[in-house]
Coordinates of C-alpha atoms in Angstrom, one line a residue:
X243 CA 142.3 110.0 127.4
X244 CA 141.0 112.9 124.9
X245 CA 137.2 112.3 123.4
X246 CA 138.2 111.8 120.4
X247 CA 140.3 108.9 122.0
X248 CA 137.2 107.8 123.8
X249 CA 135.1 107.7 121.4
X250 CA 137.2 105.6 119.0
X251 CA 137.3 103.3 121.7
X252 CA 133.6 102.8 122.3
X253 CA 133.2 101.7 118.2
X254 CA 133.7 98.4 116.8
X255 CA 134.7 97.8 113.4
X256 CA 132.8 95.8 111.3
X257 CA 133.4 95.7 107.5
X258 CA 133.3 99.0 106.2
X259 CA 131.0 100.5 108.7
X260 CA 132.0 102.1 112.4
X261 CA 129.4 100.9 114.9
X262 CA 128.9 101.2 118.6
X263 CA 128.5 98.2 120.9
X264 CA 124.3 98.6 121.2
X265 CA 124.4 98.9 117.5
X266 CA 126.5 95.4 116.9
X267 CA 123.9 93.8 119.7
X268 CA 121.1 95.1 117.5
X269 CA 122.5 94.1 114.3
X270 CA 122.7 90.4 115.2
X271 CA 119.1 90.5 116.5
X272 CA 118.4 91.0 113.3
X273 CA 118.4 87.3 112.2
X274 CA 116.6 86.2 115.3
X275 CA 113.6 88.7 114.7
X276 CA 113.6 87.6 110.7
X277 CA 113.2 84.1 111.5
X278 CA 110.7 84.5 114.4
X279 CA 108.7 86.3 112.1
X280 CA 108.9 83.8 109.6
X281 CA 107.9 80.8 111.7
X282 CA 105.3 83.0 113.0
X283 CA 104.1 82.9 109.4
X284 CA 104.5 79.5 108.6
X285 CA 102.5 78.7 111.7
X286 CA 99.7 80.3 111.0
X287 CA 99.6 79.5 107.3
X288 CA 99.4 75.9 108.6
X289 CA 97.1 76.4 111.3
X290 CA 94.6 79.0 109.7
X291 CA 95.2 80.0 106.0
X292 CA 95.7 76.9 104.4
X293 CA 92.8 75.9 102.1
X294 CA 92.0 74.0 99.4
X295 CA 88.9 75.8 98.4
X296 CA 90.7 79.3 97.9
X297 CA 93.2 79.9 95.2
X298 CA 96.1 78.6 97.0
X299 CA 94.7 74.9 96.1
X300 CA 97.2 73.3 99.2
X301 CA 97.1 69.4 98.9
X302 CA 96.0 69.6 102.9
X303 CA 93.4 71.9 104.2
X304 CA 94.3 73.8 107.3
X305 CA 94.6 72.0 110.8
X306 CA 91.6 73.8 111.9
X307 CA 89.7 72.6 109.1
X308 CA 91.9 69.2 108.0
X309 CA 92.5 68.1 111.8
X310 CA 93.5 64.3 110.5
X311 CA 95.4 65.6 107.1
X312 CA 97.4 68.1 109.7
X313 CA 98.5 65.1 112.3
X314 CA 99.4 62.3 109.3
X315 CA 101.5 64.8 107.9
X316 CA 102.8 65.7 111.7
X317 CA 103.4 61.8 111.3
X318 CA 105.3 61.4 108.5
X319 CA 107.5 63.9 109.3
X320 CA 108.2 62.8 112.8
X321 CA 108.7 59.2 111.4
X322 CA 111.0 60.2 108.4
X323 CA 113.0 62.2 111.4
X324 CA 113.2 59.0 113.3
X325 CA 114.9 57.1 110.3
X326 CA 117.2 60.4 109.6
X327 CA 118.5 60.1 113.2
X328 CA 119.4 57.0 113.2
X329 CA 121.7 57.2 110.2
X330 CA 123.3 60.9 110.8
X331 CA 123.9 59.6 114.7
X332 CA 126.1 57.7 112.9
X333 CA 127.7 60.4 111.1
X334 CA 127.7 62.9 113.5
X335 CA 129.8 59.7 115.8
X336 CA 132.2 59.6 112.8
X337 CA 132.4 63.3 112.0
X338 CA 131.2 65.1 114.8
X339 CA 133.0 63.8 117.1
X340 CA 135.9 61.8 116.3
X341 CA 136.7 64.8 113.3
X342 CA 137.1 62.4 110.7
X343 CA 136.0 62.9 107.4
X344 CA 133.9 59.8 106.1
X345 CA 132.4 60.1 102.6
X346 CA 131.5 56.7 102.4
X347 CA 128.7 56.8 104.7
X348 CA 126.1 57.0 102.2
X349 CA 128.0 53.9 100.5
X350 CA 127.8 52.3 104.0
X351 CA 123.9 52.6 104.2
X352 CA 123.4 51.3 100.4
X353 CA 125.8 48.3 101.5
X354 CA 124.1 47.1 104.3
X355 CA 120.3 47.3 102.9
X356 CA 121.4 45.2 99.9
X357 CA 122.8 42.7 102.1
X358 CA 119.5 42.5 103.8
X359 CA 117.9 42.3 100.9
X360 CA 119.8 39.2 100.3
X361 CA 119.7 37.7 103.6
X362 CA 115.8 38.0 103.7
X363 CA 115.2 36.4 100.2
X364 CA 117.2 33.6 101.6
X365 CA 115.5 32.9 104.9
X366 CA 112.3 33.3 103.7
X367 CA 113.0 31.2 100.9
X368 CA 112.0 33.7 97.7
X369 CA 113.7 35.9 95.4
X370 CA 110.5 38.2 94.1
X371 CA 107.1 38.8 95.2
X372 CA 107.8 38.9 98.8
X373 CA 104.7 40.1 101.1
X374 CA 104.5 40.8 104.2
X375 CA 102.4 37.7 105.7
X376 CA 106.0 35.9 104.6
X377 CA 108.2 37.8 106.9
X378 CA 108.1 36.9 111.0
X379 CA 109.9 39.6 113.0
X380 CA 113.2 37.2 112.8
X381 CA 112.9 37.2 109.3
X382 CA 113.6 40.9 109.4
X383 CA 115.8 41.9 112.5
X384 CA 118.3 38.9 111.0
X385 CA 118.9 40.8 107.8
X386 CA 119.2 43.9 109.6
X387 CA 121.6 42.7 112.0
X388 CA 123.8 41.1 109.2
X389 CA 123.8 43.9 106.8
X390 CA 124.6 46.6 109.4
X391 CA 127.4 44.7 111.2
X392 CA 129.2 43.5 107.8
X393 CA 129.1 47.6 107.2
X394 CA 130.9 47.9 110.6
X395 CA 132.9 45.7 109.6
X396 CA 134.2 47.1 106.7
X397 CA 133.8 50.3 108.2
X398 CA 136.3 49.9 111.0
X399 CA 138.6 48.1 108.0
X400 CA 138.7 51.3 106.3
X401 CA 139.4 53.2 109.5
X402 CA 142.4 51.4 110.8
X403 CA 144.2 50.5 107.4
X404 CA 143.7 53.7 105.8
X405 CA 142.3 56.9 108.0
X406 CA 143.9 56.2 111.5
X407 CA 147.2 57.3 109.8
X408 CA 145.4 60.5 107.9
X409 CA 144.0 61.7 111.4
X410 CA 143.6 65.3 111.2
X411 CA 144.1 65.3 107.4
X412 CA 140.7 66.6 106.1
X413 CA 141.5 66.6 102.0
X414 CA 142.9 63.3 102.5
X415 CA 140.2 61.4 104.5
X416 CA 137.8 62.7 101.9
X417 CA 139.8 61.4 99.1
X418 CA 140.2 58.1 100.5
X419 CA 136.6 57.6 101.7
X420 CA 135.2 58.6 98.3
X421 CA 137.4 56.0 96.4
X422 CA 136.1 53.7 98.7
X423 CA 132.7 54.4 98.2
X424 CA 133.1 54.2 94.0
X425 CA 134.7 50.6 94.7
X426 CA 131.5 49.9 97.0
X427 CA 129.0 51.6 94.5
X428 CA 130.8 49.2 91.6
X429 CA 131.2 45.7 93.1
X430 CA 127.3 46.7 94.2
X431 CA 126.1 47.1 91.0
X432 CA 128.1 44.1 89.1
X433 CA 126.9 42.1 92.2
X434 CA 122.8 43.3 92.5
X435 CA 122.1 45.3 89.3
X436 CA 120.9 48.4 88.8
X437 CA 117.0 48.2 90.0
X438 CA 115.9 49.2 92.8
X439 CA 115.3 46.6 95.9
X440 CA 112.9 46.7 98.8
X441 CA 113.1 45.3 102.0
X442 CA 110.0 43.9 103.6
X443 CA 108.4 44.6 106.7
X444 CA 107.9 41.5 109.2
X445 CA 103.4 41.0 108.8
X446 CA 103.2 42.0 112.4
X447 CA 103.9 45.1 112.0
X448 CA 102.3 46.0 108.8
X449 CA 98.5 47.1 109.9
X450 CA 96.2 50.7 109.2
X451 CA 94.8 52.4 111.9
X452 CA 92.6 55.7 111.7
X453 CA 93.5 59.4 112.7
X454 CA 90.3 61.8 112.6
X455 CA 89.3 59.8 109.3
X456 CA 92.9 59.2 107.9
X457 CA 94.4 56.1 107.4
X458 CA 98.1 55.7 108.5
X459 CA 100.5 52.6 108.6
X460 CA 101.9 51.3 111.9
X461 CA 105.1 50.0 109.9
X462 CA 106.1 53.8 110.3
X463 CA 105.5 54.3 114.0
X464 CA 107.6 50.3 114.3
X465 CA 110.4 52.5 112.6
X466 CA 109.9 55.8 114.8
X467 CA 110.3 53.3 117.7
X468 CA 113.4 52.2 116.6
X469 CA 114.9 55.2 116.1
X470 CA 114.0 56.0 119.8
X471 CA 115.6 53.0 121.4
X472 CA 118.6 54.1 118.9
X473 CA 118.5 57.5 120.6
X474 CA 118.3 56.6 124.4
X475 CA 121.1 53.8 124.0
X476 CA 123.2 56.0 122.6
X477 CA 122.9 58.7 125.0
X478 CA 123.5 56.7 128.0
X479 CA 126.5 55.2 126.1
X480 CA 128.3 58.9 125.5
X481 CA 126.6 60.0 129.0
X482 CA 126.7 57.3 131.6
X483 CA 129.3 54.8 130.7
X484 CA 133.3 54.9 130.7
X485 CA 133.7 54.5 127.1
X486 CA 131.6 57.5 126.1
X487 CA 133.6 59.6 128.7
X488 CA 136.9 58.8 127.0
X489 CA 135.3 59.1 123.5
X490 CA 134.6 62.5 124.5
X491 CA 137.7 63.0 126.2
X492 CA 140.1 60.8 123.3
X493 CA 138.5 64.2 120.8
X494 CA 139.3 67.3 123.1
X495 CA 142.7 66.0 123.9
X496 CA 144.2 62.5 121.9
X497 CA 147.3 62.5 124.0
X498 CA 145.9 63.7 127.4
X499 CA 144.2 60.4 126.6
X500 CA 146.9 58.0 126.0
X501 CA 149.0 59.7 128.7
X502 CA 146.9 58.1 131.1
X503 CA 147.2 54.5 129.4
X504 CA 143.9 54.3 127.9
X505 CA 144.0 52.6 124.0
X506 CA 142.5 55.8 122.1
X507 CA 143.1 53.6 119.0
X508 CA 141.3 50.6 120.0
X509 CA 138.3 53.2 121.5
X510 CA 138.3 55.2 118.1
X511 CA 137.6 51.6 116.5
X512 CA 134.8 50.9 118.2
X513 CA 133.3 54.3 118.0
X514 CA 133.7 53.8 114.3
X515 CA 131.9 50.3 114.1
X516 CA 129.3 52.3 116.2
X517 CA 128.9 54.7 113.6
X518 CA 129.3 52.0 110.2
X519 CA 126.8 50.2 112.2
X520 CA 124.0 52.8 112.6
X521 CA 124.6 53.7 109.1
X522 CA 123.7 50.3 107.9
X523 CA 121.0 49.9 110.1
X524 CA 119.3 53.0 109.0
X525 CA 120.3 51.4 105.2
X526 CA 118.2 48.2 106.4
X527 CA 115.0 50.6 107.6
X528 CA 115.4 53.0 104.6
X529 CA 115.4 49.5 102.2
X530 CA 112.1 48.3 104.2
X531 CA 110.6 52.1 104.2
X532 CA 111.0 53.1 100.1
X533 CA 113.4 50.7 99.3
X534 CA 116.8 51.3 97.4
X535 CA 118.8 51.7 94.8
X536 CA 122.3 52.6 92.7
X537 CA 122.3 56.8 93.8
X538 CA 120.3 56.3 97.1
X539 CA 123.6 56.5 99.1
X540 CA 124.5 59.8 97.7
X541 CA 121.2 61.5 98.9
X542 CA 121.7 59.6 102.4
X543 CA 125.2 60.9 102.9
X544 CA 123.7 64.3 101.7
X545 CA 121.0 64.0 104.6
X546 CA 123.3 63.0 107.0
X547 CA 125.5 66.3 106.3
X548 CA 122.3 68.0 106.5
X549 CA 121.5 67.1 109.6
X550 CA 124.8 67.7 111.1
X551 CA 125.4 70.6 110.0
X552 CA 122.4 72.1 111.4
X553 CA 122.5 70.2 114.8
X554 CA 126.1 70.6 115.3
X555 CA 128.7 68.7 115.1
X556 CA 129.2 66.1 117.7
X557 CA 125.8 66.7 119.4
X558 CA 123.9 64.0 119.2
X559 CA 121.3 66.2 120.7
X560 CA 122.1 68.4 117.8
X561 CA 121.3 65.2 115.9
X562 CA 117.8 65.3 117.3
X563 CA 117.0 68.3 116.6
X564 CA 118.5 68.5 113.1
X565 CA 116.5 65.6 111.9
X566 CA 113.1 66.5 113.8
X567 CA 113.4 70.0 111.4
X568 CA 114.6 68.7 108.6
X569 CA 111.9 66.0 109.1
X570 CA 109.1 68.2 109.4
X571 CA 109.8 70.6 106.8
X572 CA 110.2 67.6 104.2
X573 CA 107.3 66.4 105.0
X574 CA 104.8 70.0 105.6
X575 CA 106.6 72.1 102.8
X576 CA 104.6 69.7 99.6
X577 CA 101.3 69.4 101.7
X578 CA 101.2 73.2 102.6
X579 CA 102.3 74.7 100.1
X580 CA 100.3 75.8 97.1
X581 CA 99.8 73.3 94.4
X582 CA 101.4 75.7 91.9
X583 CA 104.3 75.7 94.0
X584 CA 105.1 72.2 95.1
X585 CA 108.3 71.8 93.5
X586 CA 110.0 74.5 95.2
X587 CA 109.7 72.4 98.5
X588 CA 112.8 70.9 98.3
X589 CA 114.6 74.7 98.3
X590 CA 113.0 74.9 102.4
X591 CA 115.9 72.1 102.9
X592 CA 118.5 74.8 102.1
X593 CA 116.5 77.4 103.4
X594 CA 116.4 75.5 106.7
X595 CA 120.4 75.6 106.1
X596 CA 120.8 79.2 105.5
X597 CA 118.8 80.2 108.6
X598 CA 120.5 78.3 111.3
X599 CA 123.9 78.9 109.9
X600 CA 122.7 82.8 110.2
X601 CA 121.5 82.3 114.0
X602 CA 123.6 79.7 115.0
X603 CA 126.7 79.4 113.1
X604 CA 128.4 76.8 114.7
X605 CA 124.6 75.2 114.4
X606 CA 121.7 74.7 116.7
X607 CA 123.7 72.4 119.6
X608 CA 127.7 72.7 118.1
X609 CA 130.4 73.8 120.3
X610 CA 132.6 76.8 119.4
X611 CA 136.3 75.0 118.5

């Protein structure tokens, strides 16, 4: 082999440039330094630099300074995570794992709360004006076990009269799941109007405690600990039982699957009532944490992408993970940032996007197909 030979052969070609092997390795270090340095920054700024006597005005001092302001906003973020989870687990179930394309999840979540909603006037016995002292626990967990299974329900209708035979059809699935959610969205508002509705917390769990001086609500912790007995059942469920082993065999290889007599149809169904069902039930804690309304199931189903995309898809540790950043950033970027500056918090939700996609394209947990 001639040098000239050789040395073509120790290049790589990337785009319009010629670059050796070390300098590829370097190139996509690049990313990794960038965002180190950035949540190097952003650490600091929280930690040190934040102030509300200097000109950046920050709604919450620095954690030094602000220990109390620092851990209710640690708080709210880990709480708001806890309700994301539970409603992309749902989606990642649906999507991540079983491929299929389910637009109507958001719809699924708005379905379930307002059947709550309904549910709860009627045990309680009012149709306004409900407080807290009027809900027991039963009074609650009812409504949320109605609303979320009659989503499963129609959930696993969906699935087996329309998707089962559009498996593997992308376009179509999506077509299909949106049309159902414009019926749903429809009948919704003919059937409960166009204000919004709020589910109310069972009086036990509605109580103030302090942190360094801050006043925080238990009702939010009562959700975080759902979301947690969410998260551990359904990791033994895909971990340590038979059905979660040929879930996540039935999505590597469908006929592999069937070949050995197993009913990949019936086990799809109930991996999709799974999924319906979580979405409703995170409908039923969204309703009861800022209640809901015609629209909210768009932003849900965008969430739930969100989270997906940056966990991975069919990782429900991915799931984690997505919704403890997406959590935290939601709730730090308004309270650290400068007062000035505010509204651009929402743009860290896409920032948070951009960076994992350039670090982890397949996201922080997904599987290379």
């Amino acid at each position: 082999m001639t040098d000239t030979t050789q040395a073509g052969a120790s290049k790589i070609k990337l785009g319009l440039f010629d670059m050796t092997p070390r300098q590829v390795v370097l190139m996509r270090r690049v990313p990794v330094v960038v965002v180190s340095v950035l949540v190097g920054f952003a650490a600091i700024w929280v930690l040190f630099l934040a102030d509300r006597s200097w000109t950046t005005d920050t709604s919450a001092g620095s954690a030094i300074a602000e220990p109390g302001e620092f851990l209710v906003t640690f708080l709210d973020g880990l709480t708001f995570a806890g309700l994301l989870f539970v409603v992309a687990s749902g989606f990642t179930l649906i999507f991540g794992l079983m491929r299929t394309v389910n637009m109507a999840h958001g719809a699924f979540f708005l379905f379930a709360a307002y059947i709550a909603i309904s549910v709860q006037q009627k045990m309680v016995g009012k149709s306004r004006n409900i407080e807290s002292s009027d809900v027991s626990m039963l009074d609650w967990f009812v409504p949320l076990l109605v609303g979320a299974t009659v989503a499963a329900v129609v959930g696993v209708l969906m699935q087996q009269f329309f998707l089962r035979w559009n498996q593997g059809q992308d376009l179509r699935q999506a077509i299909i799941t949106i049309a159902v959610t414009v019926i749903l969205a429809d009948q919704m508002l003919f059937q409960y109007g166009g204000l919004a509705k709020t589910m109310t917390w069972p009086g036990d769990v509605v109580h103030f405690f302090e942190i360094f001086g801050q006043r925080y609500a238990s009702s939010r912790l009562f959700m975080f600990a759902i979301s947690l007995v969410v998260a551990v059942a359904l990791w033994v469920w895909l971990n340590r039982t038979r059905m979660g082993m040929v879930i996540r065999a039935g999505v590597d290889d469908q006929e592999m699957v069937r070949a050995l007599g197993i009913n990949i149809t019936l086990v799809f169904g109930i991996t999709f009532f799974v999924g319906s069902f979580l979405a409703g039930m995170g409908g039923v804690m969204g309703a009861s944490f800022s209640g809901v309304a015609l629209g909210t199931d768009g932003q849900w189903l965008l969430n739930s992408l969100i989270v997906v995309i940056i966990g991975g898809l069919g990782s429900i540790k991915g799931a984690v993970a997505g919704s403890l950043l997406y959590g935290m950033v939601t709730a730090f970027s308004p309270a650290y940032l400068p007062s000035d500056y505010t509204f651009y918090s929402i743009i860290f939700t896409f920032v948070i996007l951009a960076v994992v996609l350039a670090v982890r394209p397949n996201g922080l947990f997904g599987r290379t197909e």
